[in-house]
Amino acid sequence: MMMDEHCELKNGEIFQNYACLLNCVDGKSDKFYRIQLLRNVNGFHVWTRWGRNGTEGQSKLEGPISQADAVKNFERKFMEKTKNAWNKREQFKAVKGKYTLVERTSGCVGKVSLNIWFELPEYIYWQPCTHTLQKPDLPADLSSNMQLPVDILYTIFLHLSLRDVLRCVQVCKSWKILLNDKYFWKMYIQRNFDLGIKCDFSNEGPMAQWSDKWHCYFEDDVDNKDDIYVMRPFPSMWNCRVVHPHGLDPLSGDVKTLQGLCRSLEILIYMRNESSRLGMCNDTRCSAKYKGKHDICAVLFPWDKEDLPTPLELLDEIFHFHPQIFAYYFNYPNDMGELQENKLNFHLVRDNTPDSSDYEEDEEHDLDEKPCLNRICEMDFPDKDTMQKFEDCQKFYKWLQPIMDPSLTVYAGEEKFNPVAVFMVTHLAPGWVGGALTAVTYT
């Protein structure tokens, strides 16, 4: 178990597994309470952080104190919050109005724990369930038709890939009932994706610029020059580094929507990680009027219409840009942006690569005649010493091609601010639209 990332204690470590995450749902209240006993060269410390789920909350660090006092302090806090003794936590019993214990070991649901290790893809993030969920009312004869208890089945299903879970739905009627309930999918999302809100945007490329340092050209076009902004409210980002509209509740919606969220997050996290690993960015390779490199962010938002959103819907209703920034689309609401209804091209250099018609020389081309993925996910062209990168980039583009078909590219703020926002989005799954969010700097 790792020390809480929000704790400022230097060179600290958790002492003898004295650490827990507590959760309390009471009416409209949904809150967490974290306690950790930490040790560093200066002595022992007790770290607590608490607040509403989905927020960073408040925190307190006590110490340095003696080991005995730290243990006593930790156990007292645990008893106060749960009405259970720490040394009897294996027999934990929930008390109405108090916090419940959220297990964090070996895949736990309720009081059932399996001491099994599962190998997960690198891009899947582990997140303990921080919400107390109401178990579904299952048919009375359901358990009698299964060889394993329901909680054991839930625990196993939570460790499967999304594809395998959806396959399990087809196995039998009992599994279909279990896996077609919001209770399971809410647990699955919280188990496999870190949807805590990221507070620090300082290393998030264009997001950092739009929240702090950006160049405004429309000050003379507004009455209140002290009220200049890019987006308001500013978008949020989950810890899995997916940008989304402020205030979005990811666990709302029906089963199909929650399944769509899982699929969308798998795609976006992989896209974000691979583009970062391969050094991809929004660059000048396909257009001479842009300057500089900008990181690629992943973006996601709920969308239940058959057609992709119009630029005005995207920039006004979903992400709430300043009116001067989406002024063009306000004046021309029928402009559909750059809507591509076929697979986008990608081009790689021929030098030092196998001879193939898939590869082109490094030269500018007409984006209207040949729109491409490289326009957003631009790679640094490899040389003879980086052939593996070349092959990985080719695999990435071929993976991304069918996903971004069809796609919509929208520019926000040309001649209004720099760097200009660029969206390239598509339908990722039922109920969800997302893709890349990046920027261009006009010369």
PDB file of C-alpha atoms in Angstrom, residues 122-342:
ATOM      1  CA  GLU A 122      -0.450  -1.361 -18.017  1.00  0.00           C
ATOM      2  CA  TYR A 123      -2.884   1.321 -19.051  1.00  0.00           C
ATOM      3  CA  ILE A 124      -5.634   0.223 -16.632  1.00  0.00           C
ATOM      4  CA  TYR A 125      -5.544   2.219 -13.403  1.00  0.00           C
ATOM      5  CA  TRP A 126      -6.353   0.646 -10.045  1.00  0.00           C
ATOM      6  CA  GLN A 127      -8.812   2.532  -7.867  1.00  0.00           C
ATOM      7  CA  PRO A 128     -10.485   1.186  -4.733  1.00  0.00           C
ATOM      8  CA  CYS A 129     -14.242   1.507  -4.533  1.00  0.00           C
ATOM      9  CA  THR A 130     -14.867   4.731  -2.612  1.00  0.00           C
ATOM     10  CA  HIS A 131     -18.656   4.680  -2.777  1.00  0.00           C
ATOM     11  CA  THR A 132     -20.982   2.430  -0.803  1.00  0.00           C
ATOM     12  CA  LEU A 133     -23.205   0.920  -3.485  1.00  0.00           C
ATOM     13  CA  GLN A 134     -26.609  -0.598  -2.980  1.00  0.00           C
ATOM     14  CA  LYS A 135     -26.601  -4.247  -3.970  1.00  0.00           C
ATOM     15  CA  PRO A 136     -29.326  -5.195  -6.474  1.00  0.00           C
ATOM     16  CA  ASP A 137     -32.418  -7.140  -5.496  1.00  0.00           C
ATOM     17  CA  LEU A 138     -31.655 -10.435  -7.184  1.00  0.00           C
ATOM     18  CA  PRO A 139     -34.188 -13.204  -7.820  1.00  0.00           C
ATOM     19  CA  ALA A 140     -34.514 -15.539  -4.843  1.00  0.00           C
ATOM     20  CA  ASP A 141     -33.555 -18.620  -6.838  1.00  0.00           C
ATOM     21  CA  LEU A 142     -30.478 -17.043  -8.417  1.00  0.00           C
ATOM     22  CA  SER A 143     -27.926 -18.231  -5.840  1.00  0.00           C
ATOM     23  CA  SER A 144     -29.247 -21.782  -5.931  1.00  0.00           C
ATOM     24  CA  ASN A 145     -28.359 -21.976  -9.631  1.00  0.00           C
ATOM     25  CA  MET A 146     -24.711 -21.002  -9.135  1.00  0.00           C
ATOM     26  CA  GLN A 147     -21.803 -22.975  -7.759  1.00  0.00           C
ATOM     27  CA  LEU A 148     -20.059 -19.915  -6.289  1.00  0.00           C
ATOM     28  CA  PRO A 149     -21.488 -17.256  -3.959  1.00  0.00           C
ATOM     29  CA  VAL A 150     -22.516 -14.008  -5.648  1.00  0.00           C
ATOM     30  CA  ASP A 151     -19.815 -11.959  -3.884  1.00  0.00           C
ATOM     31  CA  ILE A 152     -17.113 -14.370  -5.054  1.00  0.00           C
ATOM     32  CA  LEU A 153     -18.383 -14.077  -8.641  1.00  0.00           C
ATOM     33  CA  TYR A 154     -18.395 -10.287  -8.382  1.00  0.00           C
ATOM     34  CA  THR A 155     -14.797 -10.359  -7.178  1.00  0.00           C
ATOM     35  CA  ILE A 156     -13.704 -12.503 -10.123  1.00  0.00           C
ATOM     36  CA  PHE A 157     -15.630 -10.433 -12.676  1.00  0.00           C
ATOM     37  CA  LEU A 158     -14.051  -7.220 -11.386  1.00  0.00           C
ATOM     38  CA  HIS A 159     -10.604  -8.484 -12.391  1.00  0.00           C
ATOM     39  CA  LEU A 160     -11.535  -9.447 -15.943  1.00  0.00           C
ATOM     40  CA  SER A 161     -11.017  -7.285 -18.995  1.00  0.00           C
ATOM     41  CA  LEU A 162     -14.055  -5.480 -20.341  1.00  0.00           C
ATOM     42  CA  ARG A 163     -14.142  -7.793 -23.351  1.00  0.00           C
ATOM     43  CA  ASP A 164     -14.137 -10.888 -21.126  1.00  0.00           C
ATOM     44  CA  VAL A 165     -16.856  -9.471 -18.866  1.00  0.00           C
ATOM     45  CA  LEU A 166     -19.103  -8.907 -21.862  1.00  0.00           C
ATOM     46  CA  ARG A 167     -18.393 -12.472 -22.962  1.00  0.00           C
ATOM     47  CA  CYS A 168     -19.449 -13.735 -19.540  1.00  0.00           C
ATOM     48  CA  VAL A 169     -22.857 -12.110 -20.054  1.00  0.00           C
ATOM     49  CA  GLN A 170     -23.491 -14.785 -22.707  1.00  0.00           C
ATOM     50  CA  VAL A 171     -22.535 -17.748 -20.507  1.00  0.00           C
ATOM     51  CA  CYS A 172     -25.790 -18.299 -18.632  1.00  0.00           C
ATOM     52  CA  LYS A 173     -28.945 -16.574 -17.427  1.00  0.00           C
ATOM     53  CA  SER A 174     -27.618 -16.119 -13.884  1.00  0.00           C
ATOM     54  CA  TRP A 175     -24.432 -14.374 -15.019  1.00  0.00           C
ATOM     55  CA  LYS A 176     -26.451 -12.231 -17.402  1.00  0.00           C
ATOM     56  CA  ILE A 177     -28.565 -11.004 -14.491  1.00  0.00           C
ATOM     57  CA  LEU A 178     -25.489 -10.232 -12.377  1.00  0.00           C
ATOM     58  CA  LEU A 179     -23.674  -8.396 -15.155  1.00  0.00           C
ATOM     59  CA  ASN A 180     -26.615  -6.369 -16.396  1.00  0.00           C
ATOM     60  CA  ASP A 181     -27.020  -4.379 -13.202  1.00  0.00           C
ATOM     61  CA  LYS A 182     -25.648  -0.895 -12.473  1.00  0.00           C
ATOM     62  CA  TYR A 183     -24.269  -2.136  -9.134  1.00  0.00           C
ATOM     63  CA  PHE A 184     -21.639  -4.257 -10.876  1.00  0.00           C
ATOM     64  CA  TRP A 185     -20.666  -1.648 -13.460  1.00  0.00           C
ATOM     65  CA  LYS A 186     -20.246   1.079 -10.877  1.00  0.00           C
ATOM     66  CA  MET A 187     -17.933  -1.249  -8.942  1.00  0.00           C
ATOM     67  CA  TYR A 188     -16.092  -2.146 -12.156  1.00  0.00           C
ATOM     68  CA  ILE A 189     -15.475   1.492 -13.065  1.00  0.00           C
ATOM     69  CA  GLN A 190     -14.215   2.370  -9.591  1.00  0.00           C
ATOM     70  CA  ARG A 191     -12.067  -0.757  -9.468  1.00  0.00           C
ATOM     71  CA  ASN A 192     -10.359  -0.267 -12.819  1.00  0.00           C
ATOM     72  CA  PHE A 193     -10.194   3.490 -13.436  1.00  0.00           C
ATOM     73  CA  ASP A 194      -8.972   6.304 -11.215  1.00  0.00           C
ATOM     74  CA  LEU A 195     -11.757   8.870 -11.438  1.00  0.00           C
ATOM     75  CA  GLY A 196     -10.498  11.083  -8.650  1.00  0.00           C
ATOM     76  CA  ILE A 197     -10.311  14.720  -9.751  1.00  0.00           C
ATOM     77  CA  LYS A 198      -6.809  15.899 -10.666  1.00  0.00           C
ATOM     78  CA  CYS A 199      -6.022  19.215  -8.993  1.00  0.00           C
ATOM     79  CA  ASP A 200      -2.664  20.100 -10.583  1.00  0.00           C
ATOM     80  CA  PHE A 201      -2.741  20.987 -14.293  1.00  0.00           C
ATOM     81  CA  SER A 202       0.765  22.449 -14.364  1.00  0.00           C
ATOM     82  CA  ASN A 203       2.143  19.560 -16.467  1.00  0.00           C
ATOM     83  CA  GLU A 204      -0.868  19.048 -18.712  1.00  0.00           C
ATOM     84  CA  GLY A 205       0.227  20.885 -21.840  1.00  0.00           C
ATOM     85  CA  PRO A 206      -2.463  23.129 -23.335  1.00  0.00           C
ATOM     86  CA  MET A 207      -4.706  22.644 -20.285  1.00  0.00           C
ATOM     87  CA  ALA A 208      -2.036  24.350 -18.183  1.00  0.00           C
ATOM     88  CA  GLN A 209      -1.817  27.242 -20.638  1.00  0.00           C
ATOM     89  CA  TRP A 210      -5.569  27.812 -20.893  1.00  0.00           C
ATOM     90  CA  SER A 211      -5.907  27.848 -17.121  1.00  0.00           C
ATOM     91  CA  ASP A 212      -3.018  30.278 -16.628  1.00  0.00           C
ATOM     92  CA  LYS A 213      -0.789  31.666 -19.387  1.00  0.00           C
ATOM     93  CA  TRP A 214      -2.505  32.354 -22.702  1.00  0.00           C
ATOM     94  CA  HIS A 215      -2.575  35.295 -25.081  1.00  0.00           C
ATOM     95  CA  CYS A 216      -5.884  37.116 -25.512  1.00  0.00           C
ATOM     96  CA  TYR A 217      -6.677  39.182 -28.619  1.00  0.00           C
ATOM     97  CA  PHE A 218     -10.297  40.099 -27.864  1.00  0.00           C
ATOM     98  CA  GLU A 219      -9.959  42.383 -24.843  1.00  0.00           C
ATOM     99  CA  ASP A 220     -11.191  45.359 -26.873  1.00  0.00           C
ATOM    100  CA  ASP A 221     -14.325  43.425 -27.888  1.00  0.00           C
ATOM    101  CA  VAL A 222     -15.730  42.993 -24.376  1.00  0.00           C
ATOM    102  CA  ASP A 223     -17.121  45.479 -21.874  1.00  0.00           C
ATOM    103  CA  ASN A 224     -15.491  43.973 -18.778  1.00  0.00           C
ATOM    104  CA  LYS A 225     -11.788  43.543 -19.491  1.00  0.00           C
ATOM    105  CA  ASP A 226     -11.264  42.109 -16.012  1.00  0.00           C
ATOM    106  CA  ASP A 227     -13.522  39.160 -16.851  1.00  0.00           C
ATOM    107  CA  ILE A 228     -11.521  37.523 -19.634  1.00  0.00           C
ATOM    108  CA  TYR A 229     -11.304  33.729 -19.659  1.00  0.00           C
ATOM    109  CA  VAL A 230     -11.011  30.734 -21.989  1.00  0.00           C
ATOM    110  CA  MET A 231     -13.629  28.354 -20.542  1.00  0.00           C
ATOM    111  CA  ARG A 232     -15.944  28.765 -17.572  1.00  0.00           C
ATOM    112  CA  PRO A 233     -16.414  26.638 -15.643  1.00  0.00           C
ATOM    113  CA  PHE A 234     -13.016  25.227 -16.525  1.00  0.00           C
ATOM    114  CA  PRO A 235     -13.028  21.519 -17.492  1.00  0.00           C
ATOM    115  CA  SER A 236     -11.977  18.908 -14.965  1.00  0.00           C
ATOM    116  CA  MET A 237      -9.525  16.046 -15.402  1.00  0.00           C
ATOM    117  CA  TRP A 238      -9.680  12.631 -13.784  1.00  0.00           C
ATOM    118  CA  ASN A 239      -6.485  11.169 -12.348  1.00  0.00           C
ATOM    119  CA  CYS A 240      -6.451   8.799 -15.320  1.00  0.00           C
ATOM    120  CA  ARG A 241      -5.776  12.020 -17.288  1.00  0.00           C
ATOM    121  CA  VAL A 242      -9.015  12.245 -19.247  1.00  0.00           C
ATOM    122  CA  VAL A 243     -10.494  15.743 -19.589  1.00  0.00           C
ATOM    123  CA  HIS A 244     -14.260  16.106 -19.168  1.00  0.00           C
ATOM    124  CA  PRO A 245     -16.853  18.853 -18.585  1.00  0.00           C
ATOM    125  CA  HIS A 246     -16.898  20.319 -15.099  1.00  0.00           C
ATOM    126  CA  GLY A 247     -19.398  18.656 -12.746  1.00  0.00           C
ATOM    127  CA  LEU A 248     -19.828  15.455 -14.771  1.00  0.00           C
ATOM    128  CA  ASP A 249     -21.065  12.505 -12.693  1.00  0.00           C
ATOM    129  CA  PRO A 250     -19.458   9.480 -14.400  1.00  0.00           C
ATOM    130  CA  LEU A 251     -21.590   6.951 -12.516  1.00  0.00           C
ATOM    131  CA  SER A 252     -24.966   8.285 -13.605  1.00  0.00           C
ATOM    132  CA  GLY A 253     -26.867   6.647 -16.428  1.00  0.00           C
ATOM    133  CA  ASP A 254     -28.061   3.165 -17.224  1.00  0.00           C
ATOM    134  CA  VAL A 255     -26.069  -0.049 -17.668  1.00  0.00           C
ATOM    135  CA  LYS A 256     -25.433   0.589 -21.358  1.00  0.00           C
ATOM    136  CA  THR A 257     -24.058   4.058 -20.583  1.00  0.00           C
ATOM    137  CA  LEU A 258     -21.760   2.703 -17.865  1.00  0.00           C
ATOM    138  CA  GLN A 259     -20.494  -0.011 -20.199  1.00  0.00           C
ATOM    139  CA  GLY A 260     -19.892   2.685 -22.803  1.00  0.00           C
ATOM    140  CA  LEU A 261     -17.915   4.702 -20.249  1.00  0.00           C
ATOM    141  CA  CYS A 262     -15.665   1.679 -19.581  1.00  0.00           C
ATOM    142  CA  ARG A 263     -15.015   1.177 -23.285  1.00  0.00           C
ATOM    143  CA  SER A 264     -14.354   4.893 -23.820  1.00  0.00           C
ATOM    144  CA  LEU A 265     -11.909   5.096 -20.927  1.00  0.00           C
ATOM    145  CA  GLU A 266     -10.006   2.043 -22.169  1.00  0.00           C
ATOM    146  CA  ILE A 267      -9.606   3.657 -25.590  1.00  0.00           C
ATOM    147  CA  LEU A 268      -8.647   7.105 -24.310  1.00  0.00           C
ATOM    148  CA  ILE A 269      -6.180   5.956 -21.665  1.00  0.00           C
ATOM    149  CA  TYR A 270      -4.422   3.759 -24.198  1.00  0.00           C
ATOM    150  CA  MET A 271      -4.422   6.572 -26.784  1.00  0.00           C
ATOM    151  CA  ARG A 272      -3.045   9.047 -24.256  1.00  0.00           C
ATOM    152  CA  ASN A 273      -0.338   6.705 -22.993  1.00  0.00           C
ATOM    153  CA  GLU A 274       0.798   5.510 -26.424  1.00  0.00           C
ATOM    154  CA  SER A 275       0.912   8.983 -27.958  1.00  0.00           C
ATOM    155  CA  SER A 276       2.984  10.127 -24.989  1.00  0.00           C
ATOM    156  CA  ARG A 277       5.315   7.110 -25.165  1.00  0.00           C
ATOM    157  CA  LEU A 278       5.879   7.615 -28.887  1.00  0.00           C
ATOM    158  CA  GLY A 279       6.516  11.331 -28.483  1.00  0.00           C
ATOM    159  CA  MET A 280       3.480  12.350 -30.516  1.00  0.00           C
ATOM    160  CA  CYS A 281       2.118  15.892 -30.366  1.00  0.00           C
ATOM    161  CA  ASN A 282       0.236  18.448 -32.418  1.00  0.00           C
ATOM    162  CA  ASP A 283       3.057  19.777 -34.587  1.00  0.00           C
ATOM    163  CA  THR A 284       3.759  21.751 -37.759  1.00  0.00           C
ATOM    164  CA  ARG A 285       4.327  18.764 -40.026  1.00  0.00           C
ATOM    165  CA  CYS A 286       1.098  19.080 -41.975  1.00  0.00           C
ATOM    166  CA  SER A 287       0.613  22.841 -42.052  1.00  0.00           C
ATOM    167  CA  ALA A 288       3.126  25.662 -42.309  1.00  0.00           C
ATOM    168  CA  LYS A 289       0.925  28.228 -40.567  1.00  0.00           C
ATOM    169  CA  TYR A 290       1.298  26.577 -37.148  1.00  0.00           C
ATOM    170  CA  LYS A 291       4.260  26.892 -34.840  1.00  0.00           C
ATOM    171  CA  GLY A 292       5.437  24.862 -31.874  1.00  0.00           C
ATOM    172  CA  LYS A 293       4.479  21.540 -30.368  1.00  0.00           C
ATOM    173  CA  HIS A 294       1.518  20.890 -28.079  1.00  0.00           C
ATOM    174  CA  ASP A 295       0.754  17.816 -25.993  1.00  0.00           C
ATOM    175  CA  ILE A 296      -2.267  15.644 -26.719  1.00  0.00           C
ATOM    176  CA  CYS A 297      -4.908  15.387 -24.010  1.00  0.00           C
ATOM    177  CA  ALA A 298      -7.733  12.835 -23.988  1.00  0.00           C
ATOM    178  CA  VAL A 299     -11.250  14.284 -23.801  1.00  0.00           C
ATOM    179  CA  LEU A 300     -14.640  12.667 -23.111  1.00  0.00           C
ATOM    180  CA  PHE A 301     -18.223  13.839 -22.634  1.00  0.00           C
ATOM    181  CA  PRO A 302     -21.705  12.250 -22.616  1.00  0.00           C
ATOM    182  CA  TRP A 303     -23.643  12.527 -25.883  1.00  0.00           C
ATOM    183  CA  ASP A 304     -26.811  10.618 -26.693  1.00  0.00           C
ATOM    184  CA  LYS A 305     -27.561  12.028 -30.165  1.00  0.00           C
ATOM    185  CA  GLU A 306     -26.946  10.020 -33.314  1.00  0.00           C
ATOM    186  CA  ASP A 307     -24.940  12.781 -35.008  1.00  0.00           C
ATOM    187  CA  LEU A 308     -21.732  14.219 -33.637  1.00  0.00           C
ATOM    188  CA  PRO A 309     -22.152  17.582 -31.902  1.00  0.00           C
ATOM    189  CA  THR A 310     -21.941  20.733 -33.973  1.00  0.00           C
ATOM    190  CA  PRO A 311     -19.007  23.066 -33.235  1.00  0.00           C
ATOM    191  CA  LEU A 312     -21.380  25.486 -31.516  1.00  0.00           C
ATOM    192  CA  GLU A 313     -22.792  22.715 -29.294  1.00  0.00           C
ATOM    193  CA  LEU A 314     -19.268  21.564 -28.432  1.00  0.00           C
ATOM    194  CA  LEU A 315     -17.859  25.013 -27.651  1.00  0.00           C
ATOM    195  CA  ASP A 316     -20.913  26.593 -26.036  1.00  0.00           C
ATOM    196  CA  GLU A 317     -23.132  23.945 -24.467  1.00  0.00           C
ATOM    197  CA  ILE A 318     -20.537  21.342 -23.455  1.00  0.00           C
ATOM    198  CA  PHE A 319     -17.302  23.187 -22.630  1.00  0.00           C
ATOM    199  CA  HIS A 320     -18.550  26.801 -22.291  1.00  0.00           C
ATOM    200  CA  PHE A 321     -15.865  28.805 -24.051  1.00  0.00           C
ATOM    201  CA  HIS A 322     -15.939  32.581 -23.850  1.00  0.00           C
ATOM    202  CA  PRO A 323     -18.463  33.909 -26.437  1.00  0.00           C
ATOM    203  CA  GLN A 324     -15.714  35.799 -28.253  1.00  0.00           C
ATOM    204  CA  ILE A 325     -13.848  32.516 -28.746  1.00  0.00           C
ATOM    205  CA  PHE A 326     -16.684  30.664 -30.458  1.00  0.00           C
ATOM    206  CA  ALA A 327     -17.909  33.849 -32.187  1.00  0.00           C
ATOM    207  CA  TYR A 328     -17.303  32.411 -35.668  1.00  0.00           C
ATOM    208  CA  TYR A 329     -19.508  29.373 -35.068  1.00  0.00           C
ATOM    209  CA  PHE A 330     -22.142  31.588 -33.436  1.00  0.00           C
ATOM    210  CA  ASN A 331     -22.303  33.668 -36.608  1.00  0.00           C
ATOM    211  CA  TYR A 332     -22.194  30.568 -38.813  1.00  0.00           C
ATOM    212  CA  PRO A 333     -24.107  27.892 -36.836  1.00  0.00           C
ATOM    213  CA  ASN A 334     -24.477  25.649 -39.898  1.00  0.00           C
ATOM    214  CA  ASP A 335     -20.728  25.211 -40.201  1.00  0.00           C
ATOM    215  CA  MET A 336     -20.177  21.560 -39.281  1.00  0.00           C
ATOM    216  CA  GLY A 337     -16.453  21.948 -38.658  1.00  0.00           C
ATOM    217  CA  GLU A 338     -14.185  19.484 -40.430  1.00  0.00           C
ATOM    218  CA  LEU A 339     -16.426  16.437 -40.510  1.00  0.00           C
ATOM    219  CA  GLN A 340     -14.683  13.386 -41.988  1.00  0.00           C
ATOM    220  CA  GLU A 341     -16.876  10.382 -42.712  1.00  0.00           C
ATOM    221  CA  ASN A 342     -14.083   8.124 -43.956  1.00  0.00           C
TER     222      ASN A 342
END
